[in-house]
CSV table of C-alpha atoms and ligand atoms in Angstrom, one decimal:
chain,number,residue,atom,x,y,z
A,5,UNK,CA,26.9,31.8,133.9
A,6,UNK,CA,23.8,30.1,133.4
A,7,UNK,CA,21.3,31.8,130.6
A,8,UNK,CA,18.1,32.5,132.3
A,9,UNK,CA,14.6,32.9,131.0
A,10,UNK,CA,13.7,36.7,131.7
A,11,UNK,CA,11.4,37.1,134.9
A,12,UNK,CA,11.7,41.0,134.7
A,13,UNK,CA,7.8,40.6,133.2
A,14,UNK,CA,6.9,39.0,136.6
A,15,UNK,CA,4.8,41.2,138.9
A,16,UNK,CA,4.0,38.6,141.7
A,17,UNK,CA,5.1,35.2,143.0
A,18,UNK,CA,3.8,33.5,145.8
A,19,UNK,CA,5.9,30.9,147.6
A,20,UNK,CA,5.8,28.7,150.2
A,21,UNK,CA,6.9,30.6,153.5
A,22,UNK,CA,10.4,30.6,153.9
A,23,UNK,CA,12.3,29.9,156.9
A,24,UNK,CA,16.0,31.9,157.7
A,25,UNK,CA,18.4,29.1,158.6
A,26,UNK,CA,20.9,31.5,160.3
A,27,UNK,CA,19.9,34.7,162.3
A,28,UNK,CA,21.4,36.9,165.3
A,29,UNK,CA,18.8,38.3,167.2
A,30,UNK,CA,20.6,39.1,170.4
A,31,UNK,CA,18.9,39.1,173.8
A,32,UNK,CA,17.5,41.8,176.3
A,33,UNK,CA,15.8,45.2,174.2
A,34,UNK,CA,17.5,43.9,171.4
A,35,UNK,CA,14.9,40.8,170.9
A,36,UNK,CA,11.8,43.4,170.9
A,37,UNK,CA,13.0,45.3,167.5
A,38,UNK,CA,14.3,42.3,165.8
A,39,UNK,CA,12.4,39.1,166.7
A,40,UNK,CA,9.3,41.0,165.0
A,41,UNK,CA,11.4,41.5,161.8
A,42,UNK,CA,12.2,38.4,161.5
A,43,UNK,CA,8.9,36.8,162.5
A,44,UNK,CA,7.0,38.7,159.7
A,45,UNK,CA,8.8,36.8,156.9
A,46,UNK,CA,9.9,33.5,158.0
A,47,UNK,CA,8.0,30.3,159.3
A,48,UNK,CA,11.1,29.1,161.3
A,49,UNK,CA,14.3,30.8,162.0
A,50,UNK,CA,17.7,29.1,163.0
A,51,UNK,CA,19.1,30.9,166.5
A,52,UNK,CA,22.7,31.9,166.7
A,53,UNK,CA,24.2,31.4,170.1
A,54,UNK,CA,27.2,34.0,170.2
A,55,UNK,CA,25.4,35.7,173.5
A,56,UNK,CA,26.5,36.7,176.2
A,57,UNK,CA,27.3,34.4,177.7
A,58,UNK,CA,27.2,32.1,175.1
A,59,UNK,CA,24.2,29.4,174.4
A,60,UNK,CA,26.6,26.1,175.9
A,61,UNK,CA,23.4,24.5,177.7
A,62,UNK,CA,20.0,23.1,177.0
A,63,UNK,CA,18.5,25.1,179.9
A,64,UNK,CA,20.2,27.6,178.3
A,65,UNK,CA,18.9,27.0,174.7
A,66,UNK,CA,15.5,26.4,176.7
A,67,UNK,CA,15.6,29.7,178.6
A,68,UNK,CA,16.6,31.8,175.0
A,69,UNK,CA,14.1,30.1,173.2
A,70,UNK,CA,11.1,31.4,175.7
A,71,UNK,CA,12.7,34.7,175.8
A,72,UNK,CA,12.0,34.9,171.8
A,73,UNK,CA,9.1,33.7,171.8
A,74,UNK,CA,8.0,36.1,174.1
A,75,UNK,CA,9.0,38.8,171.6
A,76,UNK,CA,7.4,37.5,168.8
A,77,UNK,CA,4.1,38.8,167.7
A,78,UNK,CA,1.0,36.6,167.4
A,79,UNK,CA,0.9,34.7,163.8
A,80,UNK,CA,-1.1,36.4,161.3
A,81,UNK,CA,-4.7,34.7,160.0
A,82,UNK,CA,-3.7,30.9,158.2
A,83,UNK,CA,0.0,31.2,159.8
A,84,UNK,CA,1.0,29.1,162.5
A,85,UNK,CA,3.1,30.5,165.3
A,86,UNK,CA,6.8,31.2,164.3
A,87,UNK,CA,9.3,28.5,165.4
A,88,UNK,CA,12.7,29.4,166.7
A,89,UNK,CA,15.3,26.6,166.2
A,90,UNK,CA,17.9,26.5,168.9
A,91,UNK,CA,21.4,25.9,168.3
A,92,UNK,CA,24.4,25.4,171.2
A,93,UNK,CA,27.2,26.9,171.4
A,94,UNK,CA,30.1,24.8,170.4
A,95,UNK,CA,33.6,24.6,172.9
A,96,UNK,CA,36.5,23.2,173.6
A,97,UNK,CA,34.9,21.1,176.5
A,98,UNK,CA,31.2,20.9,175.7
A,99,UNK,CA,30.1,17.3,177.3
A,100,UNK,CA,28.8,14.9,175.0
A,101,UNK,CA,25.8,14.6,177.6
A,102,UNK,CA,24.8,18.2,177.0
A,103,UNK,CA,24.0,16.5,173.5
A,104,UNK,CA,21.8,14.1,174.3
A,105,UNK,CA,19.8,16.7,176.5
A,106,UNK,CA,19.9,19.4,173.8
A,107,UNK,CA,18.3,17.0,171.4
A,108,UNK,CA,15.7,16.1,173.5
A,109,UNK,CA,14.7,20.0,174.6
A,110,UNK,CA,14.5,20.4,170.2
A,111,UNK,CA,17.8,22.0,170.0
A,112,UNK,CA,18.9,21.2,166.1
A,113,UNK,CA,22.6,21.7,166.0
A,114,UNK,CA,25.9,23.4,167.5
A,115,UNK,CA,27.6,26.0,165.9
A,116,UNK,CA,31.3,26.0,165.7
A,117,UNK,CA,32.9,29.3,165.8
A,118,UNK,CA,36.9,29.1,165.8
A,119,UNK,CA,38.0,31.1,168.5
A,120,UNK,CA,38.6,34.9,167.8
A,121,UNK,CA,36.6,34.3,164.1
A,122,UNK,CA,33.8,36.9,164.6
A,123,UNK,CA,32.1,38.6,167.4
A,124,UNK,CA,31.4,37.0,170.6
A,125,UNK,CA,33.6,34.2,169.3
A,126,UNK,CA,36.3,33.9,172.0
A,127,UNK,CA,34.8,30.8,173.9
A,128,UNK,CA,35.4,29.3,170.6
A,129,UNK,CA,37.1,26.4,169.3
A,130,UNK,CA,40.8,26.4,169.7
A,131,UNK,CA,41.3,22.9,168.7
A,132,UNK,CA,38.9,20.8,166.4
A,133,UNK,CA,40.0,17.5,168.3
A,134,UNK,CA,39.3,18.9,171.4
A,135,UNK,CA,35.6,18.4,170.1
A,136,UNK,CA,35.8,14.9,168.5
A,137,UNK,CA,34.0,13.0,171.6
A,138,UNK,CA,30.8,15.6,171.1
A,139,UNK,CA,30.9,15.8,167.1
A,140,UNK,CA,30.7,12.0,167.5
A,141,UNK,CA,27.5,12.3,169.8
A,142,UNK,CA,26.1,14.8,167.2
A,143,UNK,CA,27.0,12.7,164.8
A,144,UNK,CA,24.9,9.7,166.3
A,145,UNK,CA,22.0,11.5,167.7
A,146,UNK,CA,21.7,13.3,164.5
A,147,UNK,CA,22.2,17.0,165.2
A,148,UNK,CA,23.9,19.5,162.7
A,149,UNK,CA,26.8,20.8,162.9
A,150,UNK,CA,27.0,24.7,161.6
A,151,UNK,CA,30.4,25.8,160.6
A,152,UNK,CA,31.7,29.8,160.6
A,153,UNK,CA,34.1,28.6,158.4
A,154,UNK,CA,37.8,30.9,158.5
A,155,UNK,CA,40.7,30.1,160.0
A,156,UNK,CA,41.8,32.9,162.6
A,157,UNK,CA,45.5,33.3,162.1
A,158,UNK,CA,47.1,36.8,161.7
A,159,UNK,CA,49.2,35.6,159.3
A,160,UNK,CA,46.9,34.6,156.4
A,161,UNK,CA,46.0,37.3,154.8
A,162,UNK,CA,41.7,37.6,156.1
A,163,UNK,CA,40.2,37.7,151.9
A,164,UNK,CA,41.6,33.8,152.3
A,165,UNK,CA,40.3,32.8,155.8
A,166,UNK,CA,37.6,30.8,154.0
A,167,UNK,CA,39.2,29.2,151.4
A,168,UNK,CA,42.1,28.1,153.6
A,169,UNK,CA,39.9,27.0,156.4
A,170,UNK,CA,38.0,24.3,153.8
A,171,UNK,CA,41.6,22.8,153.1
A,172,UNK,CA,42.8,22.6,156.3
A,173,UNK,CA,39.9,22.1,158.9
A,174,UNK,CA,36.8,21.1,156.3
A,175,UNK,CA,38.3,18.5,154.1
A,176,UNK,CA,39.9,16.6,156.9
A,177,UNK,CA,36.5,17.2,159.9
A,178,UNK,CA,34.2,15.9,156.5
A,179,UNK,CA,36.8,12.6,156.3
A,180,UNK,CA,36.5,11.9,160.0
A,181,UNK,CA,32.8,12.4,160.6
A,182,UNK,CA,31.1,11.2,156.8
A,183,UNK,CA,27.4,10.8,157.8
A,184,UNK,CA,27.7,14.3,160.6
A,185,UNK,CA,25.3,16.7,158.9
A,186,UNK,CA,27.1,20.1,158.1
A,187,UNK,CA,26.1,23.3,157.1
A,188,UNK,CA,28.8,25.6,156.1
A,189,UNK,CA,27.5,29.2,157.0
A,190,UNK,CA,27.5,32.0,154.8
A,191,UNK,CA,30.2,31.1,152.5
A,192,UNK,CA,31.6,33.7,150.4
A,193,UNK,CA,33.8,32.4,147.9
A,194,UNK,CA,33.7,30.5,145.1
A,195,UNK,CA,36.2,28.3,146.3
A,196,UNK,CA,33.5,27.6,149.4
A,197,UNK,CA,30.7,27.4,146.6
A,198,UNK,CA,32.0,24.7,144.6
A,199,UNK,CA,33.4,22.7,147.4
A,200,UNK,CA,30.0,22.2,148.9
A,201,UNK,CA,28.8,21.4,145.5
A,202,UNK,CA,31.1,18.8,145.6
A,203,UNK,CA,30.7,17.3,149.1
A,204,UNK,CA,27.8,15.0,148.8
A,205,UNK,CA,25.0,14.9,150.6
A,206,UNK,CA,25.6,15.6,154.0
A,207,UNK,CA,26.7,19.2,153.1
A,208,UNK,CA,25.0,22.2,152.9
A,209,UNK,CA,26.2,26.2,152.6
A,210,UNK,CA,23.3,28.9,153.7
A,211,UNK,CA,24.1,32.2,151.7
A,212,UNK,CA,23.5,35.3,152.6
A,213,UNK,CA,21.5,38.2,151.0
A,214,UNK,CA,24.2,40.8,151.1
A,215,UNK,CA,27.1,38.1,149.9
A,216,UNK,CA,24.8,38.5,146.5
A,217,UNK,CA,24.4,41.9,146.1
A,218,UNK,CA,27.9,43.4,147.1
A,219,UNK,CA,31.0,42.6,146.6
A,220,UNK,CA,33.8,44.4,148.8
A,221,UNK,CA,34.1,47.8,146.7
A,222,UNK,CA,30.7,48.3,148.6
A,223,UNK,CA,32.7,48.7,151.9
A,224,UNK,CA,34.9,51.3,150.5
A,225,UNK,CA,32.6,53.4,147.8
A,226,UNK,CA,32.9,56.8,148.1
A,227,UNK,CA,34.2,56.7,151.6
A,228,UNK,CA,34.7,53.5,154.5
A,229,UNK,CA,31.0,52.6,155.1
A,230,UNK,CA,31.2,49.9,158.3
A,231,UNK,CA,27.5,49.1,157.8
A,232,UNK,CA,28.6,47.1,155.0
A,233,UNK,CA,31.5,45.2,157.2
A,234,UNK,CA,30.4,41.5,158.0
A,235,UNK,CA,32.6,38.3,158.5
A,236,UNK,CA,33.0,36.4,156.7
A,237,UNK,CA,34.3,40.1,154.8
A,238,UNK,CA,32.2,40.7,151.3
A,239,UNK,CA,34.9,39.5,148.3
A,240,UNK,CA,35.6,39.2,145.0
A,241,UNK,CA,33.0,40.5,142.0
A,242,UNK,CA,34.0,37.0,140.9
A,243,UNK,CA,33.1,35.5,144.2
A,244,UNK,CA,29.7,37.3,144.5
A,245,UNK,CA,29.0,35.7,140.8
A,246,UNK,CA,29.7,32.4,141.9
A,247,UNK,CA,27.5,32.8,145.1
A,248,UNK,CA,24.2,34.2,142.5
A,249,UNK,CA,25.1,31.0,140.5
A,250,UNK,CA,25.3,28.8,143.2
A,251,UNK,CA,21.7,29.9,144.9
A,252,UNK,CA,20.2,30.4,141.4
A,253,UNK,CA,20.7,26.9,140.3
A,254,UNK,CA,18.7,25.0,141.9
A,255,UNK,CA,20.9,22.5,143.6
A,256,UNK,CA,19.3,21.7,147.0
A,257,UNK,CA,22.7,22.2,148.5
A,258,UNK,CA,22.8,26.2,148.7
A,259,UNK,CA,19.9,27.8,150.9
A,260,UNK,CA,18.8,31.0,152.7
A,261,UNK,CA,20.1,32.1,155.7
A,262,UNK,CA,20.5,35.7,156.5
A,263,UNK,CA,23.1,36.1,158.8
A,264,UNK,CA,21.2,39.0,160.2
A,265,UNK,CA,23.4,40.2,162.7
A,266,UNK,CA,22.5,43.7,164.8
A,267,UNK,CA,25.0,46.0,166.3
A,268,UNK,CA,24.3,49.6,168.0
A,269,UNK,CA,25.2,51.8,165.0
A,270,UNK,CA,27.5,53.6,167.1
A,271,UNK,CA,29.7,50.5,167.4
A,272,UNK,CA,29.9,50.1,163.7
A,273,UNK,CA,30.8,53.5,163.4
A,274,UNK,CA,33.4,53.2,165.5
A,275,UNK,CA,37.2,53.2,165.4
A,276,UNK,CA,37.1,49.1,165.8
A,277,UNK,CA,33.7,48.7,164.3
A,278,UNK,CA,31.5,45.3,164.7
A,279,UNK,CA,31.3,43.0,162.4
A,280,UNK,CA,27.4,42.5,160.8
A,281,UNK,CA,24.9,43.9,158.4
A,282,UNK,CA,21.2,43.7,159.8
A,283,UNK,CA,18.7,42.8,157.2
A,284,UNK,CA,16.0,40.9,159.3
A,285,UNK,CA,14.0,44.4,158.2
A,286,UNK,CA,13.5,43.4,154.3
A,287,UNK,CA,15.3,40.1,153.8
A,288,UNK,CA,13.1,38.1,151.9
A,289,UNK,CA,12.9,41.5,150.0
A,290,UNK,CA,16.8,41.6,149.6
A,291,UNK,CA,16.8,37.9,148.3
A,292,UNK,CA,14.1,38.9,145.4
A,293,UNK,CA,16.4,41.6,144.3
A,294,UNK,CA,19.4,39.5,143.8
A,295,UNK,CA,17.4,37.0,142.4
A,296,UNK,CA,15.5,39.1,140.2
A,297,UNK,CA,18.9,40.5,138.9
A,298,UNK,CA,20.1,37.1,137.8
A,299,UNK,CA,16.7,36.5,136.3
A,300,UNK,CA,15.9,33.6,138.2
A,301,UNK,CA,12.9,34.5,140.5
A,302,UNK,CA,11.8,31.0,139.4
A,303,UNK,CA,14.5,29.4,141.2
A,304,UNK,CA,13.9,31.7,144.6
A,305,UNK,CA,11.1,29.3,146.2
A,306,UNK,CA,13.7,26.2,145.9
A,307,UNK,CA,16.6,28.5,148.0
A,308,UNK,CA,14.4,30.2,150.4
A,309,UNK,CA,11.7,27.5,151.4
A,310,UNK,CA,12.5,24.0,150.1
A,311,UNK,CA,16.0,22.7,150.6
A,312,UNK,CA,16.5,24.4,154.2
A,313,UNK,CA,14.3,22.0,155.8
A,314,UNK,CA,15.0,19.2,153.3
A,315,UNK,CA,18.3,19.2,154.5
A,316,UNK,CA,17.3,19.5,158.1
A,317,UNK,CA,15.3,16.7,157.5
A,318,UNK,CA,12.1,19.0,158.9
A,319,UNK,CA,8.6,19.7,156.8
A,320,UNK,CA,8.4,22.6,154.6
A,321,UNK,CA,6.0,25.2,155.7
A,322,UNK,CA,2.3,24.8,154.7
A,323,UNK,CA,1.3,28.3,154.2
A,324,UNK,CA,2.3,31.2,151.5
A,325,UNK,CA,3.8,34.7,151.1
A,326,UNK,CA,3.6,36.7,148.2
A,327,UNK,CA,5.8,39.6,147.3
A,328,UNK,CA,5.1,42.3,144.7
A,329,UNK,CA,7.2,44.3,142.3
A,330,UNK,CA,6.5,47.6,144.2
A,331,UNK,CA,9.1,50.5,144.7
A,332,UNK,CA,9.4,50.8,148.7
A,333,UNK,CA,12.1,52.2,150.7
A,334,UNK,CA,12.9,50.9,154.4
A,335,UNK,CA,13.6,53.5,157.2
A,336,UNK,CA,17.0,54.3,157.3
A,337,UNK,CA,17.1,53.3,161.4
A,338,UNK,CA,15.1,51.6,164.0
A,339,UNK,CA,15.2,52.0,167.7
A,340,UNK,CA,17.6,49.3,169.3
A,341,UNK,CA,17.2,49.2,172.7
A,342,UNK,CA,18.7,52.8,174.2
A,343,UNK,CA,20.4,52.7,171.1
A,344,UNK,CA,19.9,53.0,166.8
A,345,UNK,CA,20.0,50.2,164.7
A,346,UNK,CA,20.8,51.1,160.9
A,347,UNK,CA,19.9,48.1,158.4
A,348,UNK,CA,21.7,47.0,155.2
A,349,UNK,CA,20.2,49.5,152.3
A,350,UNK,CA,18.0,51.5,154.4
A,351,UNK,CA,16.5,54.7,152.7
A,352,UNK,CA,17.1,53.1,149.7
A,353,UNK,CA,14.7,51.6,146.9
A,354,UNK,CA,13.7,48.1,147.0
A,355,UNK,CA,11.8,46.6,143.8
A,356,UNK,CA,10.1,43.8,145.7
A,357,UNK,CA,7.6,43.9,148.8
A,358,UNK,CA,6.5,41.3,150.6
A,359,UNK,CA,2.8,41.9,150.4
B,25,LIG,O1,29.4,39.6,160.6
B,25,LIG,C1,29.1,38.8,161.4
B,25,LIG,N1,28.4,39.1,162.5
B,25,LIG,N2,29.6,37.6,161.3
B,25,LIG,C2,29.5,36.7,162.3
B,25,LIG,O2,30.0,35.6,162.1
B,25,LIG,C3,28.9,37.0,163.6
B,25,LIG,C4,28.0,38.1,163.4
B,25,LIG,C5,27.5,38.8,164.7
B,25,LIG,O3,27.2,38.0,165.7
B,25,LIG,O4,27.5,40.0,164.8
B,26,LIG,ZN1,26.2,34.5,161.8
């Protein structure tokens, strides 16, 4: 591990305002709770589109991207309006065409869930060939791919979904497509960490908040506690350590992206619970504290508001946040539609508040 300089002396920091490079924020109700959350911290925000039904058109993309905006309060004074960034849905059969008119409606990439990975996954990927024609259009026309990188068969063991996935889908899809722009979404491991250090520089990993402050004991402390249960699954201690490193260190290859992913609690709670951890509802907060743990608050502006859009090849946001060191503690539940939504470490203490 790096030796840091201590920031524990550190009461303030204002940085540049950050953007979230990969959020959930459903549809419907949902968008009402969350959208807000999300629009109180971050400039711009990258859209997952694992609706239903899935995100597969522009006019869809177009459609989602009105209905968000429609949730999203007005900007506060020296703020401009916040900026959802749409992403498509990637298939089997997604027409290269759809590209080309994604692009121009200011759609920014297409995700690629492997079918059966993760929730709302199973008009996924079967095949990576299948999608050669359209990763070639991407390629071209200079739209990201974002990768929910695991393999999905039963028989490998689901702690080594993501490390197998980079040797047997990654390596070869980074061979066949050099200059296609990929991010690989919240990557867990080290394994996932060091290959993306390694990749050059059209690859990028977004890391989550709660892949740097748990590691999988956190599922299982005390009792099983499903609001902790997220794919890719929390590893490792050593994992988790590899992840602070990798964010902390300034390499303009790792950057924020939440991963913020709602479910009705009573569907985590559930005998097959979802997978996701909500923290739309303090994230930037979330961040500080891992950051501020690995005494490297210094390298938090880099991660959170530079290397997103440097990578995305899009300006970094003009105007500032601050957060303080101030004891708060988030509700333990919001309203969720006719439903409760119960976010990552609510009722307990955070150090940092955004001010
Ligand atoms: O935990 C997760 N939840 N991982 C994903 O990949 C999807 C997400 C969701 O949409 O709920
Ligand atoms: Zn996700």
């Amino acid at each position: 591990m790096t030796q840091r300089s201590d920031s524990r002396h550190l009461s303030s920091l204002t940085l540049i305002r950050p953007d979230d490079w990969h959020v959930h924020v459903r549809d419907g109700e949902a968008l009402k709770t969350v959208v807000p959350h999300t629009a109180a911290q971050f400039g711009r925000a990258v859209i997952m589109p694992n609706v239903r039904p899935p995100v597969t058109t522009a006019a869809q993309a177009v459609a989602y991207r009105e209905r968000i905006l429609a949730a999203a309060p007005p900007p506060l004074p020296g703020h401009t309006p916040f900026k959802p960034l749409m992403t498509l849905y990637l298939t089997d059969n997604l027409p290269p065409d759809e590209i080309k008119r994604a692009k121009d409606a200011g759609v920014v990439a297409a995700k690629l869930y492997p079918a059966g990975a993760t929730t709302n996954s199973d008009a996924g990927v079967t095949d990576l060939r299948k999608t050669y024609t359209t990763l070639e259009t991407m390629q071209r026309e200079g739209l990201l791919l974002l990768v929910h990188g695991e393999v999905t068969s039963s028989d490998i063991d689901l702690f080594d979904r993501e490390a197998v996935f980079i040797d047997t889908e990654l390596i070869p899809l980074r061979r066949d497509f050099p200059e296609l722009k990929i991010v690989f979404e919240h990557i867990t491991t080290r394994e996932a960490a060091q290959y993306v250090q390694s990749a050059g520089n059209y690859t990028a990993a977004t890391i989550t908040a709660h892949h740097l402050l748990y590691n999988r004991n956190a599922m299982f402390s005390g009792g099983m506690r499903p609001h902790y249960y997220c794919l890719p699954v929390l590893k490792r201690e050593i994992h988790r350590q590899a992840l602070v490193d990798a964010a902390t260190s300034g390499s303009p290859h790792f950057f924020l992206g939440t991963d913020s992913a709602p479910h009705a609690a009573h569907l985590k709670e559930h005998a097959s619970g979802c997978a996701g951890c909500y923290t739309a509802h303090a994230a930037i907060e979330l961040y500080a504290q891992a950051f501020d743990a690995a005494g490297a608050m210094d390298k938090l502006e880099g991660f959170a508001s530079w290397y997103g859009p440097d990578f995305y090849q899009l300006p970094r946001n003009e105007s500032t946040i601050t957060l303080r060191r101030e004891a708060w503690t988030p509700p333990e539940s919001y309203a969720f539609g006719e439903a409760v939504l119960k976010p990552l470490a609510g009722g307990q203490a955070l150090q940092w508040r955004m001010v």
